[in-house]
Coordinates of N, CA and C in Angstrom, one line a residue:
M12 N 14.5 -48.0 -30.8 CA 15.4 -49.1 -30.6 C 14.9 -49.9 -29.4
S13 N 14.9 -51.2 -29.5 CA 14.4 -52.0 -28.4 C 15.4 -52.1 -27.2
K14 N 14.9 -52.2 -26.0 CA 15.7 -52.3 -24.9 C 16.3 -53.7 -24.7
R15 N 17.6 -53.7 -24.3 CA 18.3 -55.0 -24.1 C 18.2 -55.4 -22.6
I16 N 17.7 -56.6 -22.4 CA 17.6 -57.2 -21.1 C 18.5 -58.4 -21.0
L17 N 19.4 -58.4 -20.0 CA 20.2 -59.6 -19.7 C 19.6 -60.4 -18.5
I18 N 19.3 -61.7 -18.7 CA 18.7 -62.5 -17.7 C 19.7 -63.6 -17.3
V19 N 20.0 -63.7 -16.0 CA 21.0 -64.6 -15.5 C 20.4 -65.5 -14.5
D20 N 20.2 -66.8 -14.8 CA 19.6 -67.7 -13.9 C 20.1 -69.1 -14.2
D21 N 20.3 -69.9 -13.2 CA 20.9 -71.3 -13.4 C 19.8 -72.3 -13.8
E22 N 18.5 -71.9 -13.8 CA 17.4 -72.7 -14.2 C 17.0 -72.5 -15.6
E23 N 17.2 -73.4 -16.5 CA 17.0 -73.3 -17.9 C 15.5 -73.0 -18.2
D24 N 14.6 -73.6 -17.4 CA 13.2 -73.4 -17.6 C 12.8 -71.9 -17.4
I25 N 13.4 -71.3 -16.3 CA 13.1 -69.9 -16.0 C 13.6 -69.0 -17.1
L26 N 14.8 -69.3 -17.6 CA 15.4 -68.5 -18.7 C 14.4 -68.6 -19.9
D27 N 13.9 -69.8 -20.3 CA 13.1 -69.9 -21.4 C 11.8 -69.2 -21.3
I28 N 11.2 -69.3 -20.1 CA 9.9 -68.6 -19.8 C 10.1 -67.1 -19.9
L29 N 11.1 -66.6 -19.3 CA 11.3 -65.1 -19.3 C 11.7 -64.6 -20.7
R30 N 12.5 -65.4 -21.4 CA 12.9 -65.0 -22.7 C 11.6 -64.9 -23.6
F31 N 10.8 -65.9 -23.6 CA 9.7 -66.0 -24.5 C 8.7 -64.9 -24.2
N32 N 8.4 -64.6 -23.0 CA 7.4 -63.6 -22.6 C 7.9 -62.2 -22.8
L33 N 9.2 -62.0 -22.5 CA 9.7 -60.6 -22.7 C 10.0 -60.3 -24.1
E34 N 10.4 -61.3 -24.9 CA 10.5 -61.0 -26.4 C 9.2 -60.6 -27.0
I35 N 8.1 -61.2 -26.5 CA 6.8 -60.8 -27.0 C 6.5 -59.3 -26.8
E36 N 7.1 -58.8 -25.7 CA 6.9 -57.4 -25.4 C 7.8 -56.5 -26.2
G37 N 8.7 -57.1 -27.0 CA 9.5 -56.3 -27.9 C 10.9 -56.1 -27.4
Y38 N 11.3 -56.7 -26.3 CA 12.7 -56.5 -25.8 C 13.7 -57.5 -26.4
E39 N 14.9 -57.0 -26.5 CA 16.0 -57.8 -27.0 C 16.6 -58.6 -25.8
I40 N 16.6 -59.9 -25.8 CA 16.9 -60.7 -24.6 C 18.2 -61.5 -24.8
E41 N 19.0 -61.5 -23.8 CA 20.2 -62.3 -23.7 C 20.2 -63.1 -22.4
T42 N 20.4 -64.4 -22.5 CA 20.3 -65.2 -21.3 C 21.6 -66.0 -21.0
H43 N 21.9 -66.1 -19.7 CA 23.1 -66.9 -19.3 C 22.7 -67.7 -18.0
E44 N 23.4 -68.8 -17.8 CA 23.2 -69.6 -16.6 C 24.1 -69.2 -15.5
A45 N 25.0 -68.3 -15.7 CA 25.9 -67.8 -14.6 C 26.4 -66.4 -14.9
P46 N 26.8 -65.7 -13.9 CA 27.3 -64.3 -14.2 C 28.4 -64.3 -15.3
I47 N 28.5 -63.3 -16.0 CA 29.4 -63.2 -17.1 C 30.2 -61.9 -17.1
E48 N 31.2 -61.7 -17.9 CA 31.9 -60.5 -18.1 C 31.1 -59.7 -19.1
L49 N 30.7 -58.5 -18.8 CA 29.9 -57.6 -19.7 C 30.8 -57.0 -20.7
G50 N 30.4 -57.0 -22.0 CA 31.2 -56.4 -23.0 C 31.0 -54.9 -23.1
S51 N 31.3 -54.4 -24.3 CA 31.2 -52.9 -24.5 C 29.8 -52.5 -24.6
K52 N 28.9 -53.4 -25.1 CA 27.5 -53.1 -25.3 C 26.7 -53.5 -24.1
L53 N 26.4 -52.6 -23.2 CA 25.8 -52.9 -21.9 C 24.3 -53.1 -22.0
P54 N 23.7 -54.0 -21.2 CA 22.3 -54.1 -21.2 C 21.6 -52.9 -20.5
D55 N 20.3 -52.7 -20.9 CA 19.6 -51.7 -20.2 C 19.0 -52.1 -18.9
L56 N 19.0 -53.4 -18.7 CA 18.4 -54.0 -17.4 C 18.9 -55.4 -17.3
I57 N 19.2 -55.8 -16.0 CA 19.6 -57.1 -15.7 C 18.5 -57.8 -14.7
I58 N 18.1 -58.9 -15.1 CA 17.2 -59.8 -14.2 C 18.1 -60.9 -13.7
L59 N 18.2 -61.0 -12.4 CA 19.3 -61.8 -11.8 C 18.8 -62.7 -10.7
D60 N 19.2 -64.0 -10.8 CA 18.9 -64.9 -9.7 C 20.0 -64.7 -8.6
V61 N 19.8 -65.3 -7.5 CA 20.7 -65.1 -6.4 C 21.6 -66.4 -6.2
M62 N 20.9 -67.5 -6.1 CA 21.6 -68.7 -5.7 C 22.2 -69.4 -6.9
M63 N 23.4 -69.0 -7.3 CA 24.1 -69.5 -8.4 C 25.5 -69.8 -8.0
T64 N 26.2 -70.7 -8.8 CA 27.6 -71.0 -8.6 C 28.3 -70.8 -9.9
P65 N 29.6 -70.5 -9.9 CA 30.5 -70.3 -8.7 C 30.3 -68.9 -8.0
K66 N 29.5 -68.0 -8.6 CA 29.4 -66.7 -8.0 C 27.9 -66.4 -7.8
S67 N 27.5 -66.0 -6.6 CA 26.1 -65.7 -6.3 C 25.7 -64.4 -7.0
G68 N 24.4 -64.3 -7.1 CA 23.8 -63.0 -7.7 C 24.1 -61.8 -6.9
F69 N 24.1 -62.0 -5.5 CA 24.4 -60.9 -4.7 C 25.8 -60.4 -4.9
K70 N 26.7 -61.4 -5.0 CA 28.2 -61.0 -5.1 C 28.4 -60.3 -6.5
W71 N 27.8 -60.8 -7.5 CA 28.0 -60.2 -8.9 C 27.4 -58.9 -8.9
A72 N 26.2 -58.7 -8.4 CA 25.5 -57.4 -8.4 C 26.4 -56.4 -7.6
K73 N 27.0 -56.8 -6.5 CA 27.8 -55.9 -5.7 C 29.0 -55.4 -6.6
E74 N 29.6 -56.3 -7.3 CA 30.7 -56.0 -8.2 C 30.3 -55.0 -9.3
L75 N 29.1 -55.2 -9.9 CA 28.6 -54.3 -10.9 C 28.4 -52.9 -10.3
K76 N 27.8 -52.8 -9.1 CA 27.5 -51.5 -8.5 C 28.7 -50.8 -8.1
E77 N 29.8 -51.5 -7.9 CA 31.1 -50.8 -7.5 C 31.9 -50.4 -8.7
D78 N 31.5 -50.8 -9.9 CA 32.2 -50.4 -11.1 C 31.5 -49.3 -11.8
V79 N 32.2 -48.1 -11.9 CA 31.6 -46.9 -12.5 C 30.9 -47.2 -13.8
R80 N 31.5 -48.1 -14.6 CA 30.9 -48.4 -15.9 C 29.6 -49.0 -15.9
T81 N 29.3 -49.8 -14.9 CA 28.1 -50.6 -14.8 C 27.2 -50.2 -13.6
A82 N 27.6 -49.2 -12.8 CA 26.9 -48.9 -11.6 C 25.4 -48.5 -11.8
N83 N 25.1 -47.9 -13.0 CA 23.8 -47.4 -13.2 C 22.9 -48.3 -13.9
I84 N 23.3 -49.5 -14.2 CA 22.4 -50.5 -14.9 C 21.4 -51.0 -13.9
P85 N 20.1 -50.9 -14.1 CA 19.1 -51.3 -13.2 C 19.2 -52.9 -13.0
I86 N 18.9 -53.3 -11.8 CA 19.0 -54.8 -11.5 C 17.7 -55.2 -10.8
I87 N 17.1 -56.2 -11.3 CA 15.9 -56.8 -10.6 C 16.4 -58.2 -10.1
F88 N 16.4 -58.4 -8.8 CA 16.6 -59.8 -8.3 C 15.3 -60.6 -8.5
C89 N 15.4 -61.8 -9.0 CA 14.3 -62.7 -9.2 C 14.8 -64.0 -8.6
T90 N 14.3 -64.3 -7.4 CA 14.9 -65.4 -6.6 C 14.0 -66.1 -5.7
A91 N 14.3 -67.3 -5.2 CA 13.6 -68.0 -4.2 C 14.0 -67.6 -2.8
K92 N 14.9 -66.7 -2.6 CA 15.3 -66.2 -1.3 C 14.3 -65.1 -0.9
T93 N 13.4 -65.5 0.0 CA 12.2 -64.6 0.1 C 12.1 -64.0 1.5
T94 N 13.1 -64.1 2.4 CA 12.9 -63.5 3.7 C 13.2 -62.0 3.6
E95 N 12.7 -61.3 4.6 CA 13.0 -59.8 4.7 C 14.4 -59.5 4.7
A96 N 15.2 -60.3 5.4 CA 16.7 -60.1 5.4 C 17.3 -60.2 4.0
D97 N 16.8 -61.2 3.2 CA 17.3 -61.4 1.8 C 16.9 -60.1 1.0
M98 N 15.7 -59.6 1.2 CA 15.3 -58.5 0.4 C 16.1 -57.3 0.8
L99 N 16.4 -57.1 2.1 CA 17.2 -55.9 2.5 C 18.6 -56.0 2.0
T100 N 19.1 -57.3 1.9 CA 20.4 -57.5 1.3 C 20.4 -57.0 -0.2
G101 N 19.4 -57.4 -0.9 CA 19.3 -57.1 -2.3 C 19.2 -55.6 -2.5
F102 N 18.3 -54.9 -1.8 CA 18.2 -53.5 -1.9 C 19.5 -52.8 -1.4
G103 N 20.1 -53.4 -0.4 CA 21.3 -52.7 0.2 C 22.4 -52.7 -0.8
I104 N 22.5 -53.7 -1.7 CA 23.5 -53.8 -2.8 C 23.2 -52.7 -3.8
G105 N 21.9 -52.4 -4.0 CA 21.6 -51.4 -5.0 C 20.6 -51.8 -6.0
S106 N 19.9 -52.9 -5.8 CA 18.9 -53.4 -6.8 C 17.8 -52.4 -6.9
D107 N 17.1 -52.4 -8.0 CA 16.0 -51.5 -8.2 C 14.6 -52.2 -7.9
D108 N 14.7 -53.5 -7.8 CA 13.5 -54.3 -7.5 C 13.8 -55.7 -7.0
Y109 N 12.9 -56.4 -6.4 CA 13.1 -57.7 -5.9 C 11.9 -58.5 -6.1
I110 N 11.9 -59.6 -6.9 CA 10.8 -60.4 -7.2 C 11.0 -61.8 -6.6
C111 N 10.0 -62.3 -5.9 CA 10.2 -63.6 -5.3 C 9.6 -64.7 -6.2
K112 N 10.3 -65.8 -6.3 CA 9.8 -67.0 -7.0 C 8.9 -67.8 -6.0
P113 N 7.9 -68.5 -6.5 CA 7.4 -68.4 -7.9 C 6.7 -67.1 -8.2
F114 N 7.0 -66.6 -9.4 CA 6.5 -65.3 -9.8 C 5.3 -65.5 -10.9
R115 N 4.6 -64.4 -11.0 CA 3.6 -64.3 -12.1 C 4.2 -63.5 -13.2
I116 N 4.1 -64.0 -14.4 CA 4.8 -63.4 -15.5 C 4.3 -62.0 -15.7
S117 N 3.0 -61.7 -15.4 CA 2.4 -60.4 -15.6 C 3.1 -59.4 -14.6
E118 N 3.4 -59.9 -13.4 CA 4.1 -59.1 -12.5 C 5.5 -58.7 -13.0
V119 N 6.2 -59.7 -13.5 CA 7.6 -59.4 -14.0 C 7.5 -58.4 -15.2
K120 N 6.6 -58.6 -16.1 CA 6.4 -57.6 -17.2 C 6.1 -56.2 -16.7
A121 N 5.3 -56.1 -15.7 CA 4.9 -54.8 -15.2 C 6.1 -54.1 -14.5
R122 N 6.9 -54.9 -13.8 CA 8.0 -54.3 -13.1 C 9.2 -53.9 -14.0
V123 N 9.4 -54.8 -15.0 CA 10.4 -54.5 -16.0 C 10.0 -53.2 -16.8
A124 N 8.7 -53.1 -17.2 CA 8.3 -51.9 -17.9 C 8.4 -50.6 -17.0
A125 N 8.1 -50.7 -15.7 CA 8.2 -49.6 -14.8 C 9.6 -49.1 -14.7
I126 N 10.6 -50.0 -14.5 CA 12.0 -49.6 -14.3 C 12.5 -49.0 -15.6
L127 N 12.2 -49.6 -16.8 CA 12.8 -49.1 -18.0 C 12.1 -47.8 -18.4
R128 N 10.9 -47.6 -17.9 CA 10.2 -46.3 -18.2 C 11.0 -45.2 -17.4
R129 N 11.3 -45.5 -16.1 CA 12.0 -44.5 -15.3 C 13.4 -44.2 -15.8
T130 N 14.1 -45.2 -16.4 CA 15.4 -45.0 -16.9 C 15.5 -44.5 -18.4
N131 N 14.4 -44.3 -19.0 CA 14.4 -43.9 -20.4 C 14.5 -42.4 -20.5
N132 N 15.8 -42.0 -20.3 CA 16.0 -40.5 -20.3 C 16.6 -40.1 -21.6
T133 N 16.0 -39.1 -22.3 CA 16.5 -38.7 -23.6 C 17.5 -37.5 -23.3
P134 N 18.7 -37.6 -23.9 CA 19.6 -36.5 -23.8 C 19.0 -35.2 -24.3
N135 N 19.4 -34.1 -23.6 CA 18.9 -32.8 -24.0 C 19.9 -31.7 -23.7
D136 N 20.4 -31.1 -24.8 CA 21.5 -30.1 -24.6 C 21.0 -28.8 -24.2
K137 N 19.7 -28.5 -24.3 CA 19.1 -27.2 -24.0 C 18.8 -27.1 -22.5
R138 N 19.9 -27.1 -21.7 CA 19.8 -27.1 -20.3 C 19.8 -25.7 -19.8
D139 N 19.2 -25.4 -18.6 CA 19.3 -24.1 -18.0 C 19.5 -24.4 -16.5
S140 N 19.5 -23.3 -15.8 CA 19.8 -23.4 -14.4 C 18.8 -24.2 -13.6
E141 N 17.5 -24.3 -14.1 CA 16.5 -25.1 -13.4 C 16.9 -26.6 -13.4
N142 N 17.7 -27.0 -14.4 CA 18.1 -28.4 -14.5 C 19.4 -28.7 -13.7
I143 N 19.9 -27.8 -13.0 CA 21.2 -28.0 -12.2 C 20.9 -27.6 -10.8
I144 N 21.3 -28.5 -9.9 CA 21.2 -28.2 -8.4 C 22.6 -28.2 -7.9
R145 N 23.0 -27.2 -7.2 CA 24.4 -27.1 -6.7 C 24.4 -26.7 -5.2
Y146 N 25.3 -27.3 -4.5 CA 25.6 -27.0 -3.1 C 27.1 -27.2 -2.9
E147 N 27.8 -26.0 -2.6 CA 29.2 -26.0 -2.5 C 29.8 -26.7 -3.8
D148 N 30.5 -27.8 -3.7 CA 31.1 -28.4 -4.9 C 30.3 -29.7 -5.3
I149 N 29.0 -29.8 -4.9 CA 28.1 -30.8 -5.4 C 27.4 -30.2 -6.5
T150 N 27.3 -31.0 -7.6 CA 26.5 -30.6 -8.8 C 25.6 -31.8 -9.2
L151 N 24.3 -31.5 -9.2 CA 23.3 -32.5 -9.7 C 22.8 -32.0 -11.1
D152 N 23.0 -32.8 -12.1 CA 22.5 -32.5 -13.4 C 21.3 -33.3 -13.6
L153 N 20.1 -32.7 -13.6 CA 18.8 -33.4 -13.6 C 18.5 -33.8 -15.0
V154 N 19.2 -33.3 -16.0 CA 18.9 -33.8 -17.4 C 19.8 -35.0 -17.7
R155 N 21.0 -34.9 -17.4 CA 21.9 -36.1 -17.7 C 21.9 -37.1 -16.6
K156 N 21.2 -36.8 -15.5 CA 21.1 -37.7 -14.4 C 22.5 -38.1 -13.8
Q157 N 23.3 -37.0 -13.6 CA 24.6 -37.2 -13.1 C 24.9 -36.4 -11.8
C158 N 25.6 -36.9 -10.9 CA 26.0 -36.2 -9.7 C 27.6 -36.2 -9.7
T159 N 28.1 -35.0 -9.5 CA 29.6 -34.9 -9.3 C 29.9 -34.1 -8.0
I160 N 31.0 -34.5 -7.4 CA 31.5 -33.8 -6.3 C 32.9 -33.4 -6.5
G161 N 33.2 -32.1 -6.6 CA 34.6 -31.7 -6.9 C 35.0 -32.2 -8.3
G162 N 34.0 -32.3 -9.2 CA 34.4 -32.8 -10.5 C 34.4 -34.3 -10.7
S163 N 34.3 -35.1 -9.6 CA 34.4 -36.5 -9.7 C 32.9 -37.1 -9.7
N164 N 32.7 -38.0 -10.7 CA 31.4 -38.6 -10.8 C 31.1 -39.5 -9.6
I165 N 29.9 -39.4 -9.1 CA 29.4 -40.3 -8.0 C 28.5 -41.3 -8.6
P166 N 28.9 -42.6 -8.5 CA 28.2 -43.7 -9.2 C 26.9 -44.1 -8.5
F167 N 25.9 -43.2 -8.5 CA 24.6 -43.4 -7.9 C 23.8 -44.4 -8.8
T168 N 23.0 -45.2 -8.1 CA 22.0 -46.0 -8.8 C 20.8 -45.0 -9.2
K169 N 19.9 -45.4 -10.0 CA 18.8 -44.6 -10.4 C 18.0 -44.1 -9.1
L170 N 17.7 -45.0 -8.2 CA 16.9 -44.7 -7.0 C 17.7 -43.8 -6.1
E171 N 19.0 -44.0 -6.0 CA 19.8 -43.2 -5.1 C 19.9 -41.7 -5.7
F172 N 20.0 -41.6 -7.0 CA 20.0 -40.3 -7.6 C 18.7 -39.5 -7.4
E173 N 17.6 -40.2 -7.5 CA 16.3 -39.6 -7.4 C 16.1 -39.2 -5.9
L174 N 16.5 -40.1 -5.0 CA 16.3 -39.8 -3.6 C 17.2 -38.6 -3.1
F175 N 18.5 -38.6 -3.6 CA 19.4 -37.5 -3.3 C 18.9 -36.2 -3.9
S176 N 18.4 -36.2 -5.1 CA 17.8 -35.1 -5.8 C 16.7 -34.5 -5.0
L177 N 15.8 -35.3 -4.5 CA 14.7 -34.9 -3.7 C 15.1 -34.1 -2.5
L178 N 16.1 -34.6 -1.8 CA 16.6 -34.0 -0.5 C 17.3 -32.7 -0.9
L179 N 18.2 -32.7 -1.9 CA 19.0 -31.5 -2.2 C 18.2 -30.4 -2.8
S180 N 17.1 -30.8 -3.5 CA 16.3 -29.7 -4.2 C 15.5 -28.9 -3.2
S181 N 15.4 -29.4 -1.9 CA 14.6 -28.7 -0.9 C 15.4 -28.7 0.4
P182 N 16.5 -28.0 0.5 CA 17.3 -28.1 1.7 C 16.6 -27.6 2.9
G183 N 16.7 -28.4 4.0 CA 16.0 -28.0 5.2 C 14.6 -28.6 5.4
E184 N 14.1 -29.1 4.3 CA 12.7 -29.7 4.3 C 12.8 -31.1 4.8
V185 N 12.0 -31.5 5.7 CA 12.0 -32.9 6.2 C 11.0 -33.7 5.4
F186 N 11.5 -34.8 4.9 CA 10.7 -35.7 4.1 C 10.5 -37.0 4.9
S187 N 9.3 -37.4 5.1 CA 9.0 -38.6 5.8 C 9.3 -39.8 4.9
R188 N 9.5 -41.0 5.5 CA 9.7 -42.2 4.7 C 8.6 -42.4 3.7
E189 N 7.4 -42.2 4.2 CA 6.2 -42.4 3.3 C 6.2 -41.5 2.1
K190 N 6.6 -40.2 2.3 CA 6.7 -39.3 1.2 C 7.8 -39.7 0.3
I191 N 8.9 -40.1 0.8 CA 10.0 -40.5 -0.1 C 9.6 -41.7 -0.9
L192 N 9.0 -42.7 -0.3 CA 8.5 -43.9 -1.1 C 7.5 -43.4 -2.1
Q193 N 6.7 -42.5 -1.8 CA 5.7 -42.0 -2.8 C 6.3 -41.3 -4.0
V194 N 7.3 -40.5 -3.7 CA 8.0 -39.7 -4.8 C 9.0 -40.5 -5.6
V195 N 9.8 -41.3 -4.9 CA 11.0 -41.9 -5.5 C 10.6 -43.3 -6.1
W196 N 9.8 -44.1 -5.4 CA 9.5 -45.4 -5.9 C 8.2 -45.4 -6.6
P197 N 8.1 -46.2 -7.7 CA 6.8 -46.2 -8.5 C 5.7 -47.0 -7.7
N198 N 4.5 -46.7 -8.1 CA 3.4 -47.4 -7.3 C 3.4 -48.9 -7.5
D199 N 3.9 -49.4 -8.6 CA 3.9 -50.8 -8.8 C 5.1 -51.6 -8.3
T200 N 5.9 -50.9 -7.5 CA 7.0 -51.5 -6.8 C 6.7 -51.8 -5.4
I201 N 6.9 -53.0 -4.9 CA 6.7 -53.3 -3.5 C 7.9 -53.1 -2.7
V202 N 7.9 -52.1 -1.7 CA 9.0 -51.9 -0.9 C 8.6 -51.7 0.5
I203 N 9.5 -51.7 1.4 CA 9.2 -51.5 2.9 C 10.0 -50.2 3.3
D204 N 9.5 -49.7 4.5 CA 10.1 -48.5 5.0 C 11.6 -48.6 5.2
R205 N 12.0 -49.7 5.6 CA 13.5 -49.9 5.8 C 14.3 -49.7 4.6
T206 N 13.7 -49.9 3.4 CA 14.4 -49.7 2.1 C 14.9 -48.2 2.0
V207 N 14.1 -47.3 2.5 CA 14.6 -45.9 2.5 C 15.8 -45.7 3.3
D208 N 15.9 -46.3 4.5 CA 17.0 -46.2 5.4 C 18.3 -46.8 4.8
V209 N 18.1 -47.9 4.1 CA 19.2 -48.6 3.4 C 19.8 -47.7 2.4
N210 N 18.9 -47.1 1.6 CA 19.4 -46.2 0.5 C 20.0 -44.9 1.0
I211 N 19.5 -44.4 2.1 CA 20.1 -43.2 2.8 C 21.5 -43.5 3.2
T212 N 21.7 -44.7 3.8 CA 23.0 -45.1 4.3 C 24.0 -45.2 3.1
R213 N 23.6 -45.8 2.0 CA 24.5 -45.9 0.8 C 24.8 -44.5 0.3
I214 N 23.8 -43.6 0.2 CA 24.1 -42.2 -0.3 C 25.1 -41.5 0.6
R215 N 24.9 -41.6 1.9 CA 25.8 -40.9 2.9 C 27.3 -41.4 2.6
K216 N 27.4 -42.7 2.4 CA 28.8 -43.2 2.2 C 29.4 -42.7 0.9
K217 N 28.5 -42.6 -0.2 CA 29.1 -42.3 -1.5 C 29.4 -40.8 -1.6
I218 N 28.8 -39.9 -0.8 CA 29.0 -38.5 -0.9 C 30.1 -38.0 0.1
G219 N 30.7 -38.9 0.8 CA 31.8 -38.6 1.7 C 31.5 -37.6 2.8
R220 N 32.2 -36.5 2.8 CA 32.1 -35.5 3.9 C 30.7 -34.8 3.9
Y221 N 30.0 -34.9 2.8 CA 28.6 -34.3 2.8 C 27.6 -35.3 3.4
G222 N 28.0 -36.5 3.7 CA 27.1 -37.4 4.3 C 26.5 -36.9 5.6
K223 N 27.2 -36.1 6.3 CA 26.7 -35.5 7.6 C 25.6 -34.5 7.4
N224 N 25.5 -34.0 6.1 CA 24.4 -33.0 5.8 C 23.1 -33.7 5.7
I225 N 23.1 -35.0 5.4 CA 21.8 -35.7 5.4 C 21.5 -36.1 6.9
R226 N 20.5 -35.4 7.4 CA 20.2 -35.6 8.9 C 18.9 -36.4 9.0
T227 N 18.9 -37.1 10.1 CA 17.7 -37.9 10.5 C 16.9 -37.1 11.5
K228 N 15.7 -36.8 11.2 CA 14.8 -36.1 12.2 C 14.0 -37.2 12.8
F229 N 14.4 -37.7 14.0 CA 13.8 -38.9 14.5 C 12.2 -38.7 14.7
G230 N 11.5 -39.7 14.2 CA 10.1 -39.6 14.3 C 9.4 -38.9 13.1
Y231 N 10.3 -38.3 12.3 CA 9.7 -37.5 11.1 C 10.3 -38.0 9.8
G232 N 11.6 -38.1 9.7 CA 12.2 -38.5 8.4 C 13.6 -38.0 8.2
Y233 N 13.9 -37.5 6.9 CA 15.2 -37.1 6.6 C 15.2 -35.7 5.9
L234 N 16.3 -35.0 6.0 CA 16.5 -33.7 5.4 C 17.9 -33.5 5.0
F235 N 18.2 -32.6 4.0 CA 19.5 -32.2 3.7 C 19.7 -30.8 4.4
E236 N 20.6 -30.8 5.3 CA 20.8 -29.6 6.1 C 22.0 -28.8 5.6
V237 N 21.8 -27.5 5.4 CA 22.9 -26.6 4.8 C 23.4 -25.7 5.9

């Protein structure tokens, strides 16, 4: 089954270029010139501009990430807002990637493929203890890619889940920012060290009282302390 990609941009030429080139790759494409209400059939990926009216891409993405139904949909910002502060805002909201305009279509194709490859998880009912990580009332299901605390689902993004899994799977081990970037982010994604800090802050907030267990080892990196 082909992957569904929703593209939202107020420039008709951009929509046409992305639709044409991504449909050639076999994706099912839906385009809109402004944020919309998502129906029951959710997209597998959203490519999103920032500077739109009446609602900006940043604002709409934040709403999607705060809704448990849509929190895990990968988002790529594709925008002319190119400063480091803009990129940090995008990653802080929970985007999986950030592409600056003007873009090369080959770059867009590569990044789309990389994100969809990471999120192409096949259900598997033959789970065993190796696929479950537990600490007190935290449960990480590595097959279903779900985190629950006290039975309540935690709406992690893909990257947040992978980062938290890395820390929780090796309690007490210090992971440098460089190691985290190497393990969690794919080689064809351009990120900065600060991106790790932003994701750690979001994870701490989402896991409530366990946020204090994620410790900063100044000069070294991060660890989950038990």
